[in-house]
Coordinates of C-alpha atoms in Angstrom, one line a residue:
M17 CA 10.2 6.8 0.9
A18 CA 6.6 7.7 2.6
A19 CA 5.4 4.1 3.1
V20 CA 8.9 3.6 4.9
W21 CA 8.5 6.8 7.3
Q22 CA 5.1 5.8 8.2
Q23 CA 6.3 2.5 9.1
V24 CA 9.1 3.8 11.0
L25 CA 6.5 5.9 13.2
A26 CA 4.1 2.1 13.5
V27 CA 6.6 0.2 14.8
D28 CA 7.3 3.1 17.2
A29 CA 3.7 3.6 18.0
R30 CA 2.7 -0.2 19.0
Y31 CA 6.5 -0.2 21.4
A32 CA 5.2 3.0 22.7
A33 CA 3.1 0.7 25.0
Y34 CA 6.4 -1.1 26.3
R35 CA 8.5 1.5 27.2
T36 CA 6.2 4.3 29.3
P37 CA 3.2 1.3 31.2
R38 CA 2.7 3.1 33.7
W39 CA 2.4 6.2 32.3
P40 CA 0.4 6.1 29.6
Q41 CA -0.4 9.7 28.8
F42 CA 2.8 9.9 26.9
R43 CA 2.3 7.8 24.3
T44 CA 1.3 10.3 22.0
Q45 CA 3.7 12.6 23.5
Y46 CA 6.3 10.1 21.8
V47 CA 4.4 9.8 18.5
R48 CA 4.7 13.8 18.1
R49 CA 8.2 14.1 18.7
R50 CA 9.0 11.2 16.6
S51 CA 6.6 12.5 13.6
Q52 CA 9.2 15.7 14.2
L53 CA 11.8 14.5 14.3
L54 CA 11.6 12.3 11.6
R55 CA 10.7 15.3 9.0
E56 CA 13.4 17.5 10.1
Q57 CA 15.9 14.2 9.2
A58 CA 13.7 13.7 5.9
Q59 CA 14.1 17.4 4.9
G60 CA 17.5 17.5 5.4
G61 CA 17.9 14.9 3.5
A62 CA 20.0 13.0 6.3
L63 CA 18.9 9.6 4.5
E64 CA 19.0 7.6 1.0
G65 CA 15.8 5.7 0.1
S66 CA 18.3 2.6 0.4
T67 CA 19.5 3.5 4.1
R68 CA 15.8 4.1 5.4
R69 CA 15.0 1.2 4.6
W70 CA 17.8 -0.1 5.8
Y71 CA 17.0 1.7 9.0
L72 CA 13.3 0.6 9.5
R73 CA 14.8 -3.0 9.2
V74 CA 17.8 -3.0 12.2
R75 CA 15.1 -1.0 14.7
T76 CA 12.5 -3.2 14.4
R77 CA 14.8 -5.6 15.1
L78 CA 16.7 -3.6 18.0
L79 CA 13.0 -2.9 19.9
A80 CA 11.8 -7.0 19.3
Q81 CA 15.4 -7.3 21.3
R82 CA 14.5 -5.2 24.1
Y83 CA 11.3 -5.5 24.6
G84 CA 10.1 -8.5 23.3
A85 CA 7.7 -9.9 20.2
L86 CA 4.4 -7.5 20.5
S87 CA 1.6 -9.8 21.7
E88 CA -1.4 -10.2 20.1
Q89 CA -4.6 -7.6 21.0
S90 CA -7.4 -9.1 23.0
S91 CA -11.0 -9.7 21.7
C92 CA -13.1 -6.3 21.2
R93 CA -15.8 -7.7 23.1
A94 CA -13.0 -7.7 26.7
H95 CA -14.6 -5.2 29.0
S96 CA -12.0 -2.8 30.0
S97 CA -11.6 -1.0 34.2
S98 CA -9.1 1.7 33.0
A99 CA -10.0 5.1 34.3
L100 CA -10.3 7.9 31.6
R101 CA -7.2 10.3 30.9
A102 CA -8.0 13.4 29.4
S103 CA -4.6 14.1 27.9
R104 CA -4.3 14.6 24.6
T105 CA -2.0 15.8 21.8
T106 CA -1.6 17.7 18.8
L107 CA 0.6 16.4 16.5
D108 CA 2.6 18.3 14.1
R109 CA 1.7 17.6 10.3
M110 CA 3.3 14.7 9.1
E111 CA 4.9 15.6 5.9
D112 CA 5.1 13.3 2.4
F113 CA 8.8 12.8 2.7
E114 CA 8.2 11.5 -1.5
D115 CA 10.9 13.1 -3.1
D116 CA 8.2 13.7 -6.2
P117 CA 4.9 13.3 -4.4
R118 CA 1.4 13.5 -6.3
V119 CA -0.7 15.9 -4.3
A120 CA -4.1 16.6 -4.1
R121 CA -6.7 19.4 -4.3
G122 CA -8.9 20.0 -2.0
H123 CA -12.5 20.7 -1.9
R124 CA -13.6 24.2 -2.2
R125 CA -17.3 24.0 0.0
S126 CA -18.5 21.6 2.0
L127 CA -22.3 20.7 1.1
S128 CA -25.4 20.4 3.1
R129 CA -28.0 17.8 3.2
G130 CA -30.5 18.9 0.8
S131 CA -29.1 21.6 -1.4
H132 CA -29.3 21.2 -4.6
P133 CA -26.5 23.0 -6.9
G134 CA -26.4 23.6 -10.4
V135 CA -24.6 21.4 -12.8
S136 CA -22.0 23.4 -14.6
R137 CA -22.6 24.7 -18.6
G138 CA -20.9 23.2 -21.4
V139 CA -20.0 19.5 -19.4
P140 CA -19.9 16.7 -21.9
D141 CA -22.2 14.6 -20.2
E142 CA -20.3 11.3 -19.1
R143 CA -23.2 9.0 -17.4
P144 CA -23.0 5.7 -18.5
P145 CA -26.6 4.0 -19.5
G146 CA -28.7 2.9 -16.8
V147 CA -27.0 5.4 -14.1
V148 CA -30.1 8.7 -13.0
P149 CA -27.7 11.6 -12.2
T150 CA -28.9 12.9 -8.9
P151 CA -28.0 16.7 -7.2
L152 CA -26.5 15.0 -4.8
A153 CA -24.1 12.7 -7.1
E154 CA -23.5 16.7 -9.4
A155 CA -22.7 18.8 -6.2
S156 CA -20.0 15.5 -5.5
R157 CA -18.5 15.8 -8.8
A158 CA -18.2 19.6 -8.6
M159 CA -16.1 19.4 -4.8
A160 CA -14.2 16.5 -5.9
G161 CA -12.6 18.6 -9.6
D162 CA -11.0 16.6 -12.2
T163 CA -8.9 14.5 -9.5
T164 CA -7.9 11.1 -9.5
L165 CA -8.8 8.7 -7.4
S166 CA -5.1 8.6 -5.9
E167 CA -4.7 11.9 -5.5
N168 CA -7.9 12.7 -4.3
Y169 CA -7.3 9.9 -1.2
A170 CA -3.8 10.6 -1.1
F171 CA -4.4 11.0 3.0
A172 CA -0.9 11.0 5.1
G173 CA -0.4 13.5 7.6
V174 CA -1.8 13.7 10.8
Y175 CA -4.0 16.7 12.2
H176 CA -4.9 15.9 16.0
V177 CA -4.4 12.6 18.2
F178 CA -7.0 12.4 21.3
D179 CA -6.0 9.7 23.6
Q180 CA -8.8 10.0 26.0
H181 CA -10.4 6.0 26.0
T182 CA -6.2 5.0 26.8
D183 CA -6.2 1.7 27.1
S184 CA -9.7 0.9 26.2
A185 CA -10.8 0.1 22.8
V186 CA -12.9 2.8 20.7
P187 CA -14.8 0.9 18.7
K188 CA -16.1 3.7 16.5
V189 CA -15.8 7.2 15.6
Q190 CA -18.2 9.4 13.4
F191 CA -18.0 12.8 12.1
A192 CA -21.6 14.6 12.6
H193 CA -23.5 15.0 9.4
D194 CA -22.8 17.4 7.5
D195 CA -20.0 18.8 10.0
R196 CA -16.5 19.1 8.9
H197 CA -14.9 19.8 12.7
L198 CA -17.9 17.5 14.6
L199 CA -16.5 14.5 15.8
A200 CA -17.9 11.7 18.0
C201 CA -15.5 8.3 19.9
C202 CA -17.5 5.8 21.8
S203 CA -14.8 2.8 24.0
L204 CA -16.0 0.0 25.5
D205 CA -14.5 2.0 28.8
G206 CA -18.1 2.6 29.1
T207 CA -18.3 6.2 27.8
I208 CA -19.0 8.0 25.0
S209 CA -16.2 11.6 23.6
V210 CA -17.9 14.3 21.7
C211 CA -14.7 16.2 20.6
R212 CA -14.8 19.5 18.3
L213 CA -11.7 19.9 15.8
A214 CA -12.0 23.2 14.6
P215 CA -12.2 26.3 14.9
G216 CA -10.1 27.1 17.7
P217 CA -7.5 24.1 19.0
P218 CA -8.8 20.9 19.1
A219 CA -10.3 19.4 22.5
V220 CA -12.6 17.1 23.8
L221 CA -15.8 18.9 24.4
R222 CA -17.7 17.0 27.2
V223 CA -18.1 12.7 27.6
L224 CA -21.4 11.1 28.0
R225 CA -21.3 8.7 31.2
G226 CA -24.3 6.4 32.2
H227 CA -23.9 2.5 30.2
G228 CA -23.2 0.0 32.6
G229 CA -20.4 -1.9 30.0
G230 CA -18.6 -0.9 27.3
V231 CA -20.2 1.0 24.4
A232 CA -20.2 -0.7 21.5
D233 CA -22.0 1.3 18.5
F234 CA -23.4 5.2 18.4
A235 CA -25.4 6.8 15.8
W236 CA -25.9 10.7 14.9
S237 CA -29.3 12.0 14.6
L238 CA -30.2 13.8 11.5
S239 CA -30.1 16.8 12.7
N240 CA -27.0 16.3 15.3
D241 CA -28.9 17.1 18.3
V242 CA -29.7 13.4 19.6
L243 CA -27.5 10.6 19.9
V244 CA -28.1 6.3 20.5
S245 CA -26.0 4.3 22.4
A246 CA -25.9 0.5 22.1
S247 CA -23.9 -0.4 24.9
L248 CA -21.9 -4.1 26.5
D249 CA -24.7 -3.7 29.9
G250 CA -28.0 -4.8 27.5
T251 CA -29.4 -1.0 27.2
L252 CA -29.8 1.5 24.3
R253 CA -29.7 5.1 25.5
L254 CA -29.9 8.6 23.9
W255 CA -28.7 11.5 24.9
A256 CA -28.5 15.8 24.2
P257 CA -25.4 15.6 23.0
A258 CA -25.3 19.7 23.2
D259 CA -25.1 19.2 27.1
G260 CA -24.3 15.8 28.1
R261 CA -27.6 14.5 29.2
C262 CA -29.6 11.0 29.0
I263 CA -32.6 11.1 27.3
R264 CA -34.1 8.3 28.0
R265 CA -32.6 4.6 28.8
V266 CA -34.3 1.0 26.8
P267 CA -33.1 -1.9 28.7
D268 CA -33.3 -4.6 26.3
P269 CA -36.2 -7.3 27.0
D270 CA -33.3 -9.9 27.9
G271 CA -30.8 -8.5 28.9
A272 CA -28.1 -9.3 26.1
A273 CA -25.8 -7.0 25.1
L274 CA -25.9 -4.4 22.0
L275 CA -23.7 -4.3 19.3
C276 CA -25.2 -1.9 17.2
C277 CA -27.8 0.8 16.4
A278 CA -28.7 3.0 13.9
F279 CA -31.7 5.2 13.8
Q280 CA -34.6 4.6 10.6
P281 CA -33.0 7.2 8.0
L282 CA -37.2 8.6 7.3
N283 CA -37.7 9.2 11.0
N284 CA -35.2 9.6 13.3
N285 CA -38.1 9.0 16.4
L286 CA -37.2 5.0 15.3
T287 CA -33.9 2.9 16.4
V288 CA -33.2 0.2 15.7
A289 CA -30.2 -2.2 17.5
G290 CA -28.7 -5.8 16.8
G291 CA -27.0 -8.5 18.0
S292 CA -22.9 -9.8 16.7
I293 CA -22.9 -7.5 13.0
T294 CA -19.7 -6.3 12.8
S295 CA -19.9 -3.4 10.2
L296 CA -22.9 -2.9 7.5
S297 CA -22.4 -0.1 5.1
A298 CA -25.2 0.8 2.3
R299 CA -24.3 3.0 -0.6
A300 CA -27.5 3.9 -3.4
W301 CA -24.8 3.4 -6.4
A302 CA -21.0 3.0 -4.9
S303 CA -19.5 4.5 -8.7
R304 CA -20.4 4.6 -12.3
E305 CA -19.0 1.3 -13.1
A306 CA -21.3 0.0 -10.1
P307 CA -24.9 1.9 -10.0
D308 CA -26.4 -0.8 -8.6
P309 CA -27.1 -0.7 -4.9
S310 CA -24.3 -2.2 -2.7
L311 CA -23.6 -3.3 0.4
L312 CA -20.2 -3.0 1.8
V313 CA -19.4 -5.8 4.8
N314 CA -17.0 -6.5 6.9
A315 CA -16.5 -10.8 7.8
C316 CA -14.3 -12.4 9.3
P317 CA -12.0 -14.7 8.8
D318 CA -10.0 -11.8 6.9
R319 CA -12.7 -10.0 4.4
L320 CA -14.0 -7.0 3.3
L321 CA -17.1 -7.9 0.8
L322 CA -18.8 -5.8 -1.5
F323 CA -22.2 -6.7 -2.7
R324 CA -24.9 -5.4 -4.7
V325 CA -28.6 -5.2 -4.0
V326 CA -30.3 -7.1 -6.7
E327 CA -33.8 -8.1 -7.6
E328 CA -34.0 -12.0 -7.9
E329 CA -35.5 -13.2 -11.3
G330 CA -39.3 -14.3 -11.4
S331 CA -39.8 -12.9 -7.8
G332 CA -38.7 -9.5 -7.8
A333 CA -37.6 -9.9 -4.3
P334 CA -34.5 -7.9 -3.1
G335 CA -31.5 -10.2 -2.8
L336 CA -27.6 -9.8 -2.5
R337 CA -24.6 -10.8 -4.9
L338 CA -20.9 -10.7 -4.1
R339 CA -19.4 -7.4 -6.3
R340 CA -15.8 -7.7 -4.7
S341 CA -14.1 -9.4 -2.3
F342 CA -10.8 -7.2 -1.0
P343 CA -8.2 -9.0 2.0
T344 CA -8.0 -7.5 5.5
R345 CA -6.6 -9.3 8.8
H346 CA -9.8 -9.7 10.4
R347 CA -9.8 -12.6 13.0
E348 CA -10.9 -11.4 16.4
Q349 CA -11.9 -7.5 16.7
S350 CA -15.7 -5.7 15.7
L351 CA -13.8 -3.6 12.3
R352 CA -15.8 -1.2 10.7
S353 CA -15.2 -0.2 7.4
C354 CA -16.8 2.8 5.6
F355 CA -17.7 4.0 1.6
C356 CA -16.4 7.3 0.9
P357 CA -19.2 9.7 1.2
L358 CA -19.0 12.2 -2.3
M359 CA -21.0 10.6 -5.0
S360 CA -19.5 11.4 -8.2
F361 CA -18.9 10.4 -12.2
R362 CA -15.2 10.1 -11.5
Q363 CA -14.2 6.5 -12.6
G364 CA -13.5 4.4 -9.6
A365 CA -14.7 4.7 -6.3
C366 CA -13.3 3.9 -3.2
V367 CA -13.5 2.1 0.4
V368 CA -11.5 1.9 3.6
T369 CA -11.9 0.0 6.4
G370 CA -9.8 -0.5 9.9
S371 CA -7.5 -4.1 10.3
E372 CA -6.2 -6.0 12.7
D373 CA -2.8 -5.3 10.9
A374 CA -3.0 -1.6 12.6
C375 CA -3.2 -0.2 9.4
V376 CA -6.1 2.2 7.2
H377 CA -7.0 0.4 4.1
F378 CA -8.6 2.3 1.4
F379 CA -10.1 0.3 -1.9
D380 CA -10.7 1.1 -5.6
V381 CA -14.0 -0.5 -5.9
G382 CA -13.5 -0.6 -9.8
R383 CA -10.1 -2.1 -10.1
T384 CA -9.5 -6.1 -10.9
A385 CA -6.4 -6.3 -9.3
R386 CA -4.0 -4.2 -7.2
A387 CA -6.9 -2.6 -5.5
T388 CA -5.3 -0.2 -3.0
V389 CA -5.3 3.3 -3.1
N390 CA -3.1 4.2 -0.1
T391 CA -2.2 2.4 3.5
L392 CA -2.3 4.5 7.0
Q393 CA 0.0 3.1 9.5
G394 CA 1.0 4.8 12.9
H395 CA -2.2 3.2 15.3
G396 CA -0.2 1.1 17.8
G397 CA -2.8 -2.0 17.6
A398 CA -5.7 -3.0 16.1
V399 CA -7.4 -0.2 13.7
L400 CA -11.4 -0.5 14.8
A401 CA -13.0 1.6 13.4
V402 CA -12.8 5.1 10.0
A403 CA -14.7 7.4 10.0
F404 CA -15.2 10.3 7.1
N405 CA -16.3 14.4 7.5
C406 CA -18.9 15.3 5.3
D407 CA -16.0 16.8 2.3
E408 CA -13.6 14.3 3.0
S409 CA -11.0 16.8 3.7
L410 CA -10.3 15.0 7.1
L411 CA -10.7 10.2 8.0
A412 CA -10.1 9.9 12.1
S413 CA -9.6 6.4 12.7
S414 CA -9.1 4.5 16.3
D415 CA -8.0 1.8 17.2
A416 CA -8.2 -1.1 20.1
T417 CA -5.5 0.7 22.8
G418 CA -7.7 3.9 23.4
T419 CA -5.8 6.2 20.1
V420 CA -7.9 8.6 17.6
I421 CA -6.5 9.4 14.9
V422 CA -7.5 12.0 12.8
W423 CA -5.6 12.8 9.6
R424 CA -5.8 15.0 6.1
R425 CA -5.6 15.4 2.8
Q426 CA -2.3 16.3 1.6
H427 CA -1.7 19.6 0.5
A428 CA 0.9 21.5 -1.7

């Protein structure tokens, strides 16, 4: 019944803003205490499955009577003038309360870009015809082990909650390349925060200030020594995350708001910026059942689209063909999705997306029916962005209320 307890936590998180309108810093403290009480009740066997569902219905009804119906979140484009608050709270780990949980085995090591681990001897080749193995894919298979797709993405525990951007939407979170514990977040309050999850207690290392409008997107360079950011103030900025310096400011020639940016993959001296594109993620291939280059797109209304990149017959020019479509709640916000970073020849592959229903959704691109692998509940507003660290042991998600949750995989 872990799903029921996550729903209880999600409902309380959404109503926490109504309880403490003048003291937003208490929201995450309330969620921490709530998760602790839920864990104690579950470990004590206080409630049976049907009773838990009844409790969820009654609590939701009482909260609605006391605080009214939940209002819709404002558009991601709305500029917030709230001051930056630096409170942060580490949550106790949320245990999986299932009577018979499916426990995932952890990864054994992280992968460095450009490394070429050896392939295990004596393992039969299960690659489908036409799929060329790469050292990166073989290493990913070794890291993932023999876990099933559902086991490998059984995220449930809350590792940490950051709320330094309270009351201002966080449109993107991203882990640094090949780093399990270095995370950055951008906010519509006009700042970018660089956070460290370990060693030691999770903390905000520094806050990058300088943009005159909300920061809509950012990206790490391959060596993690530079950040590029795009802002609604119509400028692109380059930062040194080690000390927080702004290296360069590049204004848009027309003064238009910039909504997305990225480094050129083979040359970090070049950056690109764009306008109203919600989210684009590319992969060399999605899975052994989908060996073609793939493009993942968040699109209104209410769809997450997976395209194959193919050569058009006759011309040889590249084109797009729709492979799969997944339902999401997407009408007003600027949502982001991502591929899972590890590539292996295990059956199936996963994509993860934010949603305006305040949930994080995991989808299996190989399933023709019931594609949902996992759903995480706990945010108090629309989930705008999701990001894995390099070995998939941690997942970060951010929402329209300014909260960033770092989730960890289930452990035995």
